[in-house]
Amino acid sequence: SAVISQKPSRDICQRGTSLTIQCQVDSQVTMMFWYRQQPGQSLTLIATANQGSEATYESGFVIDKFPISRPNLTFSTLTVSNMSPEDSSIYLCARRGGLNNEQFFGPGTRLTVL
Amino acid sequence: AQSVAQPEDQVNVAEGNPLTVKCTYSVSGNPYLFWYVQYPNRGLQFLLKYITGDNLVKGSYGFEAEFNKSQTSFHLKKPSALVSDSALYFCAVRETTDSWGKFQFGAGTQVVVTP
């Protein structure tokens, strides 16, 4: 198992503002992952955050909208910029682990944009 | 490209009855297959995985899953469901050749267990 924490656990934000979500993992890992779970939907990978290099974004996600930092091997941040109500989602971070690189998830950040 | 299908949005079962949650997958190579559960206002919890070997995999909380290569399926099962099993279940696949380890998740199946 893994211990992964996220801050904040939830937030309500105004349109046009930005929110930075923090993720702390319990062991040093090269890769961390950021997912979005829109209401009633599955998880969609936003980007893979590699320590020491730029994050790799999936199709439909761009760095200007979702800048990611990875300052060390146990920490990452995801910023949701210039928010709109369509950004209302649960944002989850994850790390690889286990013998076969299954992913372990943080508890998620529930974001509501008004 | 890899994909996962969970054909049922919701599964309803009475407590004590068998529970099955269906999952089919598509990958170009060999798959790693996973099941996760999400309780309300919680993150995803890992239940079990198939990597290789025995097609019947046992996991947490009495759950098991059967890998069927010919049918490209990985259905989740529990012999006797509990009300506390009510949650959202996700199937996920990762290609063994993908060094980045990216997961593809199914749409999720809501399980409702009634007393």
PDB file of C-alpha atoms in Angstrom:
ATOM      1  CA  SER A   1       0.000   0.000   0.000  1.00  0.00           C
ATOM      2  CA  ALA A   2       0.993   3.649  -0.140  1.00  0.00           C
ATOM      3  CA  VAL A   3       0.451   6.828   1.792  1.00  0.00           C
ATOM      4  CA  ILE A   4      -0.332   9.744  -0.469  1.00  0.00           C
ATOM      5  CA  SER A   5      -1.733  13.035   0.721  1.00  0.00           C
ATOM      6  CA  GLN A   6      -3.279  15.915  -1.160  1.00  0.00           C
ATOM      7  CA  LYS A   7      -4.034  19.471  -0.197  1.00  0.00           C
ATOM      8  CA  PRO A   8      -6.589  20.916  -0.218  1.00  0.00           C
ATOM      9  CA  SER A   9      -9.139  18.135   0.065  1.00  0.00           C
ATOM     10  CA  ARG A  10     -11.756  20.405  -1.445  1.00  0.00           C
ATOM     11  CA  ASP A  11     -12.193  23.998  -2.499  1.00  0.00           C
ATOM     12  CA  ILE A  12     -14.763  26.313  -3.984  1.00  0.00           C
ATOM     13  CA  CYS A  13     -13.263  28.881  -6.319  1.00  0.00           C
ATOM     14  CA  GLN A  14     -14.383  31.787  -8.412  1.00  0.00           C
ATOM     15  CA  ARG A  15     -14.237  31.805 -12.174  1.00  0.00           C
ATOM     16  CA  GLY A  16     -10.980  33.212 -13.534  1.00  0.00           C
ATOM     17  CA  THR A  17      -8.870  32.375 -10.500  1.00  0.00           C
ATOM     18  CA  SER A  18      -6.240  29.649 -10.127  1.00  0.00           C
ATOM     19  CA  LEU A  19      -5.800  26.869  -7.608  1.00  0.00           C
ATOM     20  CA  THR A  20      -2.664  24.915  -6.812  1.00  0.00           C
ATOM     21  CA  ILE A  21      -3.077  21.362  -5.566  1.00  0.00           C
ATOM     22  CA  GLN A  22      -0.275  19.719  -3.649  1.00  0.00           C
ATOM     23  CA  CYS A  23       0.564  16.037  -3.593  1.00  0.00           C
ATOM     24  CA  GLN A  24       2.971  14.377  -1.193  1.00  0.00           C
ATOM     25  CA  VAL A  25       3.936  10.731  -1.616  1.00  0.00           C
ATOM     26  CA  ASP A  26       5.526   8.427   0.886  1.00  0.00           C
ATOM     27  CA  SER A  27       8.507   7.229  -1.093  1.00  0.00           C
ATOM     28  CA  GLN A  28      10.830   8.594  -3.736  1.00  0.00           C
ATOM     29  CA  VAL A  29       9.502   8.012  -7.221  1.00  0.00           C
ATOM     30  CA  THR A  30      10.537   9.232 -10.617  1.00  0.00           C
ATOM     31  CA  MET A  31       7.027   9.457 -12.008  1.00  0.00           C
ATOM     32  CA  MET A  32       3.902  10.905 -10.528  1.00  0.00           C
ATOM     33  CA  PHE A  33       0.595  11.160 -12.323  1.00  0.00           C
ATOM     34  CA  TRP A  34      -2.235  13.677 -12.282  1.00  0.00           C
ATOM     35  CA  TYR A  35      -5.788  12.632 -13.163  1.00  0.00           C
ATOM     36  CA  ARG A  36      -9.081  14.407 -13.509  1.00  0.00           C
ATOM     37  CA  GLN A  37     -12.416  12.816 -12.671  1.00  0.00           C
ATOM     38  CA  GLN A  38     -15.289  14.892 -13.919  1.00  0.00           C
ATOM     39  CA  PRO A  39     -18.675  14.422 -12.241  1.00  0.00           C
ATOM     40  CA  GLY A  40     -20.056  10.973 -12.948  1.00  0.00           C
ATOM     41  CA  GLN A  41     -17.169  10.050 -15.203  1.00  0.00           C
ATOM     42  CA  SER A  42     -14.048   7.956 -15.209  1.00  0.00           C
ATOM     43  CA  LEU A  43     -10.488   9.057 -14.626  1.00  0.00           C
ATOM     44  CA  THR A  44      -8.626  10.875 -17.356  1.00  0.00           C
ATOM     45  CA  LEU A  45      -4.872  11.237 -17.230  1.00  0.00           C
ATOM     46  CA  ILE A  46      -3.827  14.880 -17.397  1.00  0.00           C
ATOM     47  CA  ALA A  47      -0.067  14.503 -17.333  1.00  0.00           C
ATOM     48  CA  THR A  48       2.890  12.515 -16.121  1.00  0.00           C
ATOM     49  CA  ALA A  49       5.206  14.481 -13.876  1.00  0.00           C
ATOM     50  CA  ASN A  50       8.819  13.421 -14.057  1.00  0.00           C
ATOM     51  CA  GLN A  51      11.319  14.731 -11.583  1.00  0.00           C
ATOM     52  CA  GLY A  52      13.996  16.706 -13.357  1.00  0.00           C
ATOM     53  CA  SER A  53      12.155  17.296 -16.613  1.00  0.00           C
ATOM     54  CA  GLU A  54       9.041  18.888 -18.019  1.00  0.00           C
ATOM     55  CA  ALA A  55       5.751  17.135 -17.463  1.00  0.00           C
ATOM     56  CA  THR A  56       4.304  15.147 -20.324  1.00  0.00           C
ATOM     57  CA  TYR A  57       0.725  16.140 -21.109  1.00  0.00           C
ATOM     58  CA  GLU A  58      -1.975  13.988 -22.617  1.00  0.00           C
ATOM     59  CA  SER A  59      -4.007  15.019 -25.593  1.00  0.00           C
ATOM     60  CA  GLY A  60      -6.433  17.779 -24.681  1.00  0.00           C
ATOM     61  CA  PHE A  61      -4.387  19.127 -21.788  1.00  0.00           C
ATOM     62  CA  VAL A  62      -1.851  21.934 -22.038  1.00  0.00           C
ATOM     63  CA  ILE A  63       0.794  23.340 -19.766  1.00  0.00           C
ATOM     64  CA  ASP A  64      -0.660  26.850 -19.740  1.00  0.00           C
ATOM     65  CA  LYS A  65      -3.895  25.556 -18.281  1.00  0.00           C
ATOM     66  CA  PHE A  66      -2.434  22.891 -15.994  1.00  0.00           C
ATOM     67  CA  PRO A  67       1.133  23.807 -15.045  1.00  0.00           C
ATOM     68  CA  ILE A  68       2.854  21.130 -13.002  1.00  0.00           C
ATOM     69  CA  SER A  69       5.857  21.339 -10.737  1.00  0.00           C
ATOM     70  CA  ARG A  70       8.007  18.455  -9.555  1.00  0.00           C
ATOM     71  CA  PRO A  71      10.668  19.905  -7.277  1.00  0.00           C
ATOM     72  CA  ASN A  72      11.746  16.618  -5.735  1.00  0.00           C
ATOM     73  CA  LEU A  73      11.072  12.895  -5.750  1.00  0.00           C
ATOM     74  CA  THR A  74       8.222  12.978  -3.226  1.00  0.00           C
ATOM     75  CA  PHE A  75       6.262  16.090  -4.103  1.00  0.00           C
ATOM     76  CA  SER A  76       4.318  17.584  -6.997  1.00  0.00           C
ATOM     77  CA  THR A  77       1.847  20.374  -7.590  1.00  0.00           C
ATOM     78  CA  LEU A  78      -0.846  20.827 -10.196  1.00  0.00           C
ATOM     79  CA  THR A  79      -2.261  24.274 -10.858  1.00  0.00           C
ATOM     80  CA  VAL A  80      -5.637  24.717 -12.477  1.00  0.00           C
ATOM     81  CA  SER A  81      -5.389  28.122 -14.122  1.00  0.00           C
ATOM     82  CA  ASN A  82      -8.009  30.635 -15.162  1.00  0.00           C
ATOM     83  CA  MET A  83     -10.738  28.342 -13.914  1.00  0.00           C
ATOM     84  CA  SER A  84     -14.195  27.987 -15.383  1.00  0.00           C
ATOM     85  CA  PRO A  85     -17.146  25.905 -14.135  1.00  0.00           C
ATOM     86  CA  GLU A  86     -16.104  23.174 -16.592  1.00  0.00           C
ATOM     87  CA  ASP A  87     -13.012  22.626 -14.445  1.00  0.00           C
ATOM     88  CA  SER A  88     -15.165  21.435 -11.563  1.00  0.00           C
ATOM     89  CA  SER A  89     -13.842  17.936 -10.969  1.00  0.00           C
ATOM     90  CA  ILE A  90     -11.976  15.721  -8.605  1.00  0.00           C
ATOM     91  CA  TYR A  91      -8.236  15.923  -9.206  1.00  0.00           C
ATOM     92  CA  LEU A  92      -6.175  12.940  -8.120  1.00  0.00           C
ATOM     93  CA  CYS A  93      -2.478  12.378  -7.975  1.00  0.00           C
ATOM     94  CA  ALA A  94      -0.932   8.937  -8.161  1.00  0.00           C
ATOM     95  CA  ARG A  95       2.396   7.245  -8.018  1.00  0.00           C
ATOM     96  CA  ARG A  96       3.662   3.982  -9.336  1.00  0.00           C
ATOM     97  CA  GLY A  97       4.469   1.225  -6.938  1.00  0.00           C
ATOM     98  CA  GLY A  98       4.444  -2.460  -6.294  1.00  0.00           C
ATOM     99  CA  LEU A  99       6.124  -5.213  -8.211  1.00  0.00           C
ATOM    100  CA  ASN A 100       4.278  -4.474 -11.414  1.00  0.00           C
ATOM    101  CA  ASN A 101       3.923  -0.742 -11.216  1.00  0.00           C
ATOM    102  CA  GLU A 102       0.309  -0.556 -10.199  1.00  0.00           C
ATOM    103  CA  GLN A 103      -0.757   2.939  -9.355  1.00  0.00           C
ATOM    104  CA  PHE A 104      -1.629   4.168  -5.913  1.00  0.00           C
ATOM    105  CA  PHE A 105      -3.875   7.177  -5.621  1.00  0.00           C
ATOM    106  CA  GLY A 106      -4.214  10.085  -3.283  1.00  0.00           C
ATOM    107  CA  PRO A 107      -7.595  10.905  -1.737  1.00  0.00           C
ATOM    108  CA  GLY A 108      -8.337  13.529  -4.367  1.00  0.00           C
ATOM    109  CA  THR A 109      -9.124  17.244  -4.369  1.00  0.00           C
ATOM    110  CA  ARG A 110     -12.740  18.105  -5.033  1.00  0.00           C
ATOM    111  CA  LEU A 111     -12.852  21.400  -6.909  1.00  0.00           C
ATOM    112  CA  THR A 112     -15.996  23.415  -7.515  1.00  0.00           C
ATOM    113  CA  VAL A 113     -15.792  26.488  -9.715  1.00  0.00           C
ATOM    114  CA  LEU A 114     -18.607  29.011  -9.479  1.00  0.00           C
TER     115      LEU A 114
ATOM    116  CA  ALA B   1      -3.823   1.821 -28.219  1.00  0.00           C
ATOM    117  CA  GLN B   2      -5.426   0.346 -25.149  1.00  0.00           C
ATOM    118  CA  SER B   3      -9.035   0.584 -24.032  1.00  0.00           C
ATOM    119  CA  VAL B   4     -11.320  -0.749 -21.365  1.00  0.00           C
ATOM    120  CA  ALA B   5     -15.078  -1.256 -21.434  1.00  0.00           C
ATOM    121  CA  GLN B   6     -17.374  -1.662 -18.479  1.00  0.00           C
ATOM    122  CA  PRO B   7     -20.723  -2.368 -20.119  1.00  0.00           C
ATOM    123  CA  GLU B   8     -22.886  -1.776 -17.059  1.00  0.00           C
ATOM    124  CA  ASP B   9     -23.342   1.661 -15.526  1.00  0.00           C
ATOM    125  CA  GLN B  10     -24.882   0.112 -12.428  1.00  0.00           C
ATOM    126  CA  VAL B  11     -25.227  -3.319 -10.895  1.00  0.00           C
ATOM    127  CA  ASN B  12     -27.872  -4.003  -8.273  1.00  0.00           C
ATOM    128  CA  VAL B  13     -27.626  -7.024  -6.028  1.00  0.00           C
ATOM    129  CA  ALA B  14     -29.168  -8.160  -2.784  1.00  0.00           C
ATOM    130  CA  GLU B  15     -26.913  -8.681   0.201  1.00  0.00           C
ATOM    131  CA  GLY B  16     -25.671 -12.247   0.354  1.00  0.00           C
ATOM    132  CA  ASN B  17     -26.018 -12.821  -3.367  1.00  0.00           C
ATOM    133  CA  PRO B  18     -23.107 -13.185  -5.778  1.00  0.00           C
ATOM    134  CA  LEU B  19     -21.756  -9.999  -7.304  1.00  0.00           C
ATOM    135  CA  THR B  20     -20.213  -9.720 -10.766  1.00  0.00           C
ATOM    136  CA  VAL B  21     -18.865  -6.554 -12.370  1.00  0.00           C
ATOM    137  CA  LYS B  22     -17.906  -6.940 -16.015  1.00  0.00           C
ATOM    138  CA  CYS B  23     -14.830  -5.639 -17.784  1.00  0.00           C
ATOM    139  CA  THR B  24     -13.426  -6.220 -21.247  1.00  0.00           C
ATOM    140  CA  TYR B  25     -10.210  -4.800 -22.596  1.00  0.00           C
ATOM    141  CA  SER B  26      -8.272  -4.208 -25.764  1.00  0.00           C
ATOM    142  CA  VAL B  27      -4.502  -3.957 -25.982  1.00  0.00           C
ATOM    143  CA  SER B  28      -2.011  -4.584 -28.736  1.00  0.00           C
ATOM    144  CA  GLY B  29       0.215  -6.698 -26.552  1.00  0.00           C
ATOM    145  CA  ASN B  30      -0.109  -8.432 -23.228  1.00  0.00           C
ATOM    146  CA  PRO B  31      -2.104  -6.653 -20.543  1.00  0.00           C
ATOM    147  CA  TYR B  32      -1.703  -5.850 -16.931  1.00  0.00           C
ATOM    148  CA  LEU B  33      -5.233  -5.627 -15.533  1.00  0.00           C
ATOM    149  CA  PHE B  34      -6.442  -3.967 -12.364  1.00  0.00           C
ATOM    150  CA  TRP B  35      -9.557  -3.327 -10.342  1.00  0.00           C
ATOM    151  CA  TYR B  36     -10.010  -0.289  -8.140  1.00  0.00           C
ATOM    152  CA  VAL B  37     -12.871   0.740  -5.865  1.00  0.00           C
ATOM    153  CA  GLN B  38     -13.938   4.265  -5.002  1.00  0.00           C
ATOM    154  CA  TYR B  39     -16.117   4.978  -2.006  1.00  0.00           C
ATOM    155  CA  PRO B  40     -17.998   8.300  -1.799  1.00  0.00           C
ATOM    156  CA  ASN B  41     -15.682  11.252  -1.280  1.00  0.00           C
ATOM    157  CA  ARG B  42     -12.642   8.995  -1.254  1.00  0.00           C
ATOM    158  CA  GLY B  43      -9.773   8.284  -3.585  1.00  0.00           C
ATOM    159  CA  LEU B  44      -9.315   5.061  -5.481  1.00  0.00           C
ATOM    160  CA  GLN B  45      -8.313   1.974  -3.580  1.00  0.00           C
ATOM    161  CA  PHE B  46      -6.486  -0.870  -5.243  1.00  0.00           C
ATOM    162  CA  LEU B  47      -8.375  -4.186  -5.109  1.00  0.00           C
ATOM    163  CA  LEU B  48      -6.447  -6.660  -7.207  1.00  0.00           C
ATOM    164  CA  LYS B  49      -4.372  -7.177 -10.318  1.00  0.00           C
ATOM    165  CA  TYR B  50      -3.602  -9.722 -12.986  1.00  0.00           C
ATOM    166  CA  ILE B  51      -0.049  -9.789 -14.226  1.00  0.00           C
ATOM    167  CA  THR B  52       0.654 -13.352 -15.272  1.00  0.00           C
ATOM    168  CA  GLY B  53       0.109 -16.891 -14.092  1.00  0.00           C
ATOM    169  CA  ASP B  54      -3.113 -18.180 -12.576  1.00  0.00           C
ATOM    170  CA  ASN B  55      -6.141 -16.756 -14.326  1.00  0.00           C
ATOM    171  CA  LEU B  56      -8.064 -16.459 -11.058  1.00  0.00           C
ATOM    172  CA  VAL B  57      -6.766 -13.605  -8.970  1.00  0.00           C
ATOM    173  CA  LYS B  58      -7.775 -13.013  -5.368  1.00  0.00           C
ATOM    174  CA  GLY B  59      -7.729  -9.575  -3.854  1.00  0.00           C
ATOM    175  CA  SER B  60      -8.900  -7.467  -0.960  1.00  0.00           C
ATOM    176  CA  TYR B  61     -12.229  -7.685   0.867  1.00  0.00           C
ATOM    177  CA  GLY B  62     -13.086 -11.115  -0.571  1.00  0.00           C
ATOM    178  CA  PHE B  63     -13.037 -10.003  -4.188  1.00  0.00           C
ATOM    179  CA  GLU B  64     -11.597 -12.050  -7.005  1.00  0.00           C
ATOM    180  CA  ALA B  65     -11.321 -11.658 -10.753  1.00  0.00           C
ATOM    181  CA  GLU B  66     -10.901 -14.072 -13.620  1.00  0.00           C
ATOM    182  CA  PHE B  67      -8.692 -13.298 -16.570  1.00  0.00           C
ATOM    183  CA  ASN B  68     -10.003 -14.766 -19.815  1.00  0.00           C
ATOM    184  CA  LYS B  69      -7.627 -14.161 -22.686  1.00  0.00           C
ATOM    185  CA  SER B  70      -9.859 -15.555 -25.408  1.00  0.00           C
ATOM    186  CA  GLN B  71     -12.735 -13.312 -24.370  1.00  0.00           C
ATOM    187  CA  THR B  72     -10.422 -10.421 -23.397  1.00  0.00           C
ATOM    188  CA  SER B  73     -12.315 -10.115 -20.152  1.00  0.00           C
ATOM    189  CA  PHE B  74     -11.425  -9.526 -16.523  1.00  0.00           C
ATOM    190  CA  HIS B  75     -14.681  -9.712 -14.567  1.00  0.00           C
ATOM    191  CA  LEU B  76     -14.707  -8.873 -10.868  1.00  0.00           C
ATOM    192  CA  LYS B  77     -16.586 -11.244  -8.591  1.00  0.00           C
ATOM    193  CA  LYS B  78     -17.571 -11.694  -4.993  1.00  0.00           C
ATOM    194  CA  PRO B  79     -19.441 -14.796  -3.838  1.00  0.00           C
ATOM    195  CA  SER B  80     -21.554 -13.019  -1.220  1.00  0.00           C
ATOM    196  CA  ALA B  81     -22.047  -9.260  -1.453  1.00  0.00           C
ATOM    197  CA  LEU B  82     -22.233  -6.950   1.550  1.00  0.00           C
ATOM    198  CA  VAL B  83     -24.031  -3.630   1.841  1.00  0.00           C
ATOM    199  CA  SER B  84     -20.619  -2.102   2.499  1.00  0.00           C
ATOM    200  CA  ASP B  85     -19.526  -3.184  -0.996  1.00  0.00           C
ATOM    201  CA  SER B  86     -21.731  -0.450  -2.436  1.00  0.00           C
ATOM    202  CA  ALA B  87     -19.265   1.767  -4.276  1.00  0.00           C
ATOM    203  CA  LEU B  88     -17.935   2.726  -7.704  1.00  0.00           C
ATOM    204  CA  TYR B  89     -15.684   0.122  -9.318  1.00  0.00           C
ATOM    205  CA  PHE B  90     -13.133   0.816 -12.026  1.00  0.00           C
ATOM    206  CA  CYS B  91     -11.338  -1.627 -14.265  1.00  0.00           C
ATOM    207  CA  ALA B  92      -7.985  -0.499 -15.668  1.00  0.00           C
ATOM    208  CA  VAL B  93      -5.455  -1.823 -18.152  1.00  0.00           C
ATOM    209  CA  ARG B  94      -1.826  -1.132 -18.784  1.00  0.00           C
ATOM    210  CA  GLU B  95       0.197  -2.544 -21.620  1.00  0.00           C
ATOM    211  CA  THR B  96       3.176  -4.512 -20.406  1.00  0.00           C
ATOM    212  CA  THR B  97       5.342  -2.886 -23.053  1.00  0.00           C
ATOM    213  CA  ASP B  98       4.505   0.631 -21.915  1.00  0.00           C
ATOM    214  CA  SER B  99       7.471   1.718 -19.868  1.00  0.00           C
ATOM    215  CA  TRP B 100       5.686   4.862 -18.769  1.00  0.00           C
ATOM    216  CA  GLY B 101       3.050   2.739 -17.095  1.00  0.00           C
ATOM    217  CA  LYS B 102       0.082   4.747 -18.252  1.00  0.00           C
ATOM    218  CA  PHE B 103      -3.263   3.360 -17.221  1.00  0.00           C
ATOM    219  CA  GLN B 104      -6.499   3.355 -19.177  1.00  0.00           C
ATOM    220  CA  PHE B 105      -9.572   3.291 -16.957  1.00  0.00           C
ATOM    221  CA  GLY B 106     -13.042   2.063 -17.744  1.00  0.00           C
ATOM    222  CA  ALA B 107     -16.067   4.286 -17.237  1.00  0.00           C
ATOM    223  CA  GLY B 108     -16.847   2.732 -13.893  1.00  0.00           C
ATOM    224  CA  THR B 109     -19.698   0.609 -12.593  1.00  0.00           C
ATOM    225  CA  GLN B 110     -21.787   1.689  -9.633  1.00  0.00           C
ATOM    226  CA  VAL B 111     -22.558  -1.268  -7.383  1.00  0.00           C
ATOM    227  CA  VAL B 112     -25.609  -1.019  -5.165  1.00  0.00           C
ATOM    228  CA  VAL B 113     -26.075  -3.751  -2.577  1.00  0.00           C
ATOM    229  CA  THR B 114     -29.448  -3.712  -0.848  1.00  0.00           C
ATOM    230  CA  PRO B 115     -30.117  -5.244   2.563  1.00  0.00           C
TER     231      PRO B 115
END
